[in-house]
mmCIF file of N, CA and C in Angstrom:
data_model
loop_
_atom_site.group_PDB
_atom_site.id
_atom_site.type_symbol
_atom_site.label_atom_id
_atom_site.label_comp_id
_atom_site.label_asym_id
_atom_site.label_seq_id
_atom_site.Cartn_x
_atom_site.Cartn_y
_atom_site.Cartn_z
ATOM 1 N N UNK A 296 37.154 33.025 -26.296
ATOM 2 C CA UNK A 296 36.285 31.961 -25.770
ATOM 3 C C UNK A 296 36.602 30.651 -26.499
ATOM 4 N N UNK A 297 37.078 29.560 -25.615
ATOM 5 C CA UNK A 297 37.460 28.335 -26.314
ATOM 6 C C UNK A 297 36.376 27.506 -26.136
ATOM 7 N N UNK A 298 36.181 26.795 -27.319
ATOM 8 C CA UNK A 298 35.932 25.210 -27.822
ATOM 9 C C UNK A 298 34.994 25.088 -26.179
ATOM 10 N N UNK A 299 35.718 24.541 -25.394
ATOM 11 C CA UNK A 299 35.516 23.578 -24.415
ATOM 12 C C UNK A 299 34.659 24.232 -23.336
ATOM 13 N N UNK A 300 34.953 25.517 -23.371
ATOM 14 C CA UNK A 300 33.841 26.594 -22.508
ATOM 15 C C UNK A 300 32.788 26.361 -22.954
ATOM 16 N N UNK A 301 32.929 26.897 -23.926
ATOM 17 C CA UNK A 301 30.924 26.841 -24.558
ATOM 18 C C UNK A 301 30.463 25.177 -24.941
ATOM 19 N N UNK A 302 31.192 24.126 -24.428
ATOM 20 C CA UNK A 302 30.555 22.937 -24.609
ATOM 21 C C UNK A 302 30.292 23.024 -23.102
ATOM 22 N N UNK A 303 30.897 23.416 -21.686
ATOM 23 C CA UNK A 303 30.732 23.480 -20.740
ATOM 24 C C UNK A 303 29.246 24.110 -20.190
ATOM 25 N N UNK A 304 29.470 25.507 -20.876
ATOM 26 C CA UNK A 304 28.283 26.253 -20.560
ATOM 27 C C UNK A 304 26.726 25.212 -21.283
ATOM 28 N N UNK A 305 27.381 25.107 -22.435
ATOM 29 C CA UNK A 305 26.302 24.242 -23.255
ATOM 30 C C UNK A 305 25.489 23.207 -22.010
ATOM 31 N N UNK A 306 26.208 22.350 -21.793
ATOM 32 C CA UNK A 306 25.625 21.434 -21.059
ATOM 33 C C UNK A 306 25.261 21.931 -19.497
ATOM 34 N N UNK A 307 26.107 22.995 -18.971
ATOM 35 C CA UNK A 307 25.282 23.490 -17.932
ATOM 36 C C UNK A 307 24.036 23.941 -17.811
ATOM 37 N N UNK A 308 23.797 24.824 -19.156
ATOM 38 C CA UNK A 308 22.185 25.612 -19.862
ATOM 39 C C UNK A 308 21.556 24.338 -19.657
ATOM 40 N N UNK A 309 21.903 23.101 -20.066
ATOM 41 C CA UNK A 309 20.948 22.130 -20.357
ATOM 42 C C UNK A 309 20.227 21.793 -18.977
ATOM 43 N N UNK A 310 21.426 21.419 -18.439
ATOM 44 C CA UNK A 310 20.947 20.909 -16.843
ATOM 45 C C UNK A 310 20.264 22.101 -15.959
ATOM 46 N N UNK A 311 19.959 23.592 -16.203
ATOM 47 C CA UNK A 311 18.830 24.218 -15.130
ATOM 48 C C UNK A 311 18.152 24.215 -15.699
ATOM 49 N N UNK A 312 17.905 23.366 -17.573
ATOM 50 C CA UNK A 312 16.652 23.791 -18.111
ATOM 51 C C UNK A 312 16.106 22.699 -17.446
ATOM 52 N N UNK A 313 16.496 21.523 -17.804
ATOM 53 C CA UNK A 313 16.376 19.783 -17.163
ATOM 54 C C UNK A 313 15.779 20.305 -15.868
ATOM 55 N N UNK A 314 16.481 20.682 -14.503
ATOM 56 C CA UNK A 314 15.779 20.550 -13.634
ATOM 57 C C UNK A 314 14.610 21.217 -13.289
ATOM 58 N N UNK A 315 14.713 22.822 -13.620
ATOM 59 C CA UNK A 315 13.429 23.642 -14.096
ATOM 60 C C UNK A 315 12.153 22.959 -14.781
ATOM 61 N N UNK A 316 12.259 21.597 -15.948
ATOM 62 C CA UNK A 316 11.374 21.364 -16.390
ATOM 63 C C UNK A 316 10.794 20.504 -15.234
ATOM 64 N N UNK A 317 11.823 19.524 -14.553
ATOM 65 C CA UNK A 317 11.300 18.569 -13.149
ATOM 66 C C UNK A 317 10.833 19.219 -12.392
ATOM 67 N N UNK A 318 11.319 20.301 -12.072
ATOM 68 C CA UNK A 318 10.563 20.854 -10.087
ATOM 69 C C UNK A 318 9.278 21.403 -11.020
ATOM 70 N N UNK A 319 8.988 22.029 -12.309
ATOM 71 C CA UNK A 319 7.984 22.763 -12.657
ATOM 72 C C UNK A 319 6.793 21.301 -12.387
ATOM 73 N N UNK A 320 7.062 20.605 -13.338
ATOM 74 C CA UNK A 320 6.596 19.467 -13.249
ATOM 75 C C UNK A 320 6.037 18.800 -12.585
ATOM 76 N N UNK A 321 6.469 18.888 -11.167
ATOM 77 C CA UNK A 321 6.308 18.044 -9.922
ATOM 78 C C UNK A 321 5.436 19.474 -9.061
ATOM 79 N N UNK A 322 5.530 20.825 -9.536
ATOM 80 C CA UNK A 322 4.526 21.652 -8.663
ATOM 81 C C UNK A 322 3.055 21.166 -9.217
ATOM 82 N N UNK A 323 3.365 21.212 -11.306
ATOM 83 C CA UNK A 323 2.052 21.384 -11.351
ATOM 84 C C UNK A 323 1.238 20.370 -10.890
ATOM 85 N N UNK A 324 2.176 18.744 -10.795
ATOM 86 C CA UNK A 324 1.026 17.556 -10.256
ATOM 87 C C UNK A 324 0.473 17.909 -8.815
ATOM 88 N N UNK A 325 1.194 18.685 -7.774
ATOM 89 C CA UNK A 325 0.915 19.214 -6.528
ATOM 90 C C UNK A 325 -0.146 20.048 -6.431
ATOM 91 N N UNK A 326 0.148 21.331 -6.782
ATOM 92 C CA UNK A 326 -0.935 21.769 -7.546
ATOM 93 C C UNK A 326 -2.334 21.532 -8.064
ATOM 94 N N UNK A 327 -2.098 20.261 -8.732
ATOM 95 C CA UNK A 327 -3.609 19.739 -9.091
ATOM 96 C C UNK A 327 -4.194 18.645 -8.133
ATOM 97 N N UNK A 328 -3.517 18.174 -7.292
ATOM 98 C CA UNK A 328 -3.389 18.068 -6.141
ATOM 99 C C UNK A 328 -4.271 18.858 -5.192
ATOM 100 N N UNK A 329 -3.906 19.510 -5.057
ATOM 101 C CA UNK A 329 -4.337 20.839 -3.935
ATOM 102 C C UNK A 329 -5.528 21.373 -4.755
ATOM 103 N N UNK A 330 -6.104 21.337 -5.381
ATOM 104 C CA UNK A 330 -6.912 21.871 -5.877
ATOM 105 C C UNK A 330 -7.900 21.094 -5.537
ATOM 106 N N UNK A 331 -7.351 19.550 -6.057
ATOM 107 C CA UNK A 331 -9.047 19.078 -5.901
ATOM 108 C C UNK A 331 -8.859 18.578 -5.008
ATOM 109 N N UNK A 332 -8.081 17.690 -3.846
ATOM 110 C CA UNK A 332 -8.604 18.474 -2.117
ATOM 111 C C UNK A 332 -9.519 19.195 -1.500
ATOM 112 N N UNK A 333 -9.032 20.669 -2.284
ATOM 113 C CA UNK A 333 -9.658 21.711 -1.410
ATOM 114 C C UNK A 333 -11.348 22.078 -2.021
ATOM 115 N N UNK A 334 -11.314 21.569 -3.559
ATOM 116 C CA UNK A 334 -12.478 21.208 -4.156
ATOM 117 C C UNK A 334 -13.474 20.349 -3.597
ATOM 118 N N UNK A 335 -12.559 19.093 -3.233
ATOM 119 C CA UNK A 335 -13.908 18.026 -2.711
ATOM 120 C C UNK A 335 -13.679 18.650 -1.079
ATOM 121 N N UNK A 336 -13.486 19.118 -0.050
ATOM 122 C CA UNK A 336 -13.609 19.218 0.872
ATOM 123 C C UNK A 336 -14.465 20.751 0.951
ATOM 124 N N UNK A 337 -14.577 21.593 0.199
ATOM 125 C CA UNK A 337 -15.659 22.480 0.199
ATOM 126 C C UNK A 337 -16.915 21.702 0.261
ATOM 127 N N UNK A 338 -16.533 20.897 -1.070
ATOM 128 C CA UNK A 338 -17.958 20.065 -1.903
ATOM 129 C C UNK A 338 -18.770 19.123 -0.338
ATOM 130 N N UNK A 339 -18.304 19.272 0.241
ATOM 131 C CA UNK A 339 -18.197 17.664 1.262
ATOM 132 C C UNK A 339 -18.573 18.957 2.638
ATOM 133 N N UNK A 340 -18.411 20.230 2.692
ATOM 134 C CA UNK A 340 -18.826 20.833 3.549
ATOM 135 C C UNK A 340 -20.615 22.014 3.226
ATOM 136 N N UNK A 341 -20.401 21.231 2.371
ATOM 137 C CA UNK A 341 -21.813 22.410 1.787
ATOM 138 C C UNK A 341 -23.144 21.876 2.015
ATOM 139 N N UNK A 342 -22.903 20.521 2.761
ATOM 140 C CA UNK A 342 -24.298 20.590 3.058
ATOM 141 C C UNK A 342 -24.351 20.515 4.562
#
């Protein structure tokens, strides 16, 4: 295993951690999102 592989792999690991941390990121604001939506539109049907 040369030098230049494992700087390759290196920076590949980096980039699905990188985008894994973005899409995670962008569910949980969705997510909280959708929550309180479906929160105030219960809230807004209960009476």
């Amino acid at each position: 295993m040369s030098w230049t592989t494992f700087v390759d792999l290196h920076a590949f690991g980096c980039k699905i951690v990188y985008m894994r941390a973005k899409v995670d990121r962008f569910f949980q604001k969705r997510a909280g999102l959708f929550i309180l939506v479906m929160v105030t539109h219960m809230y807004s049907h209960s009476y």
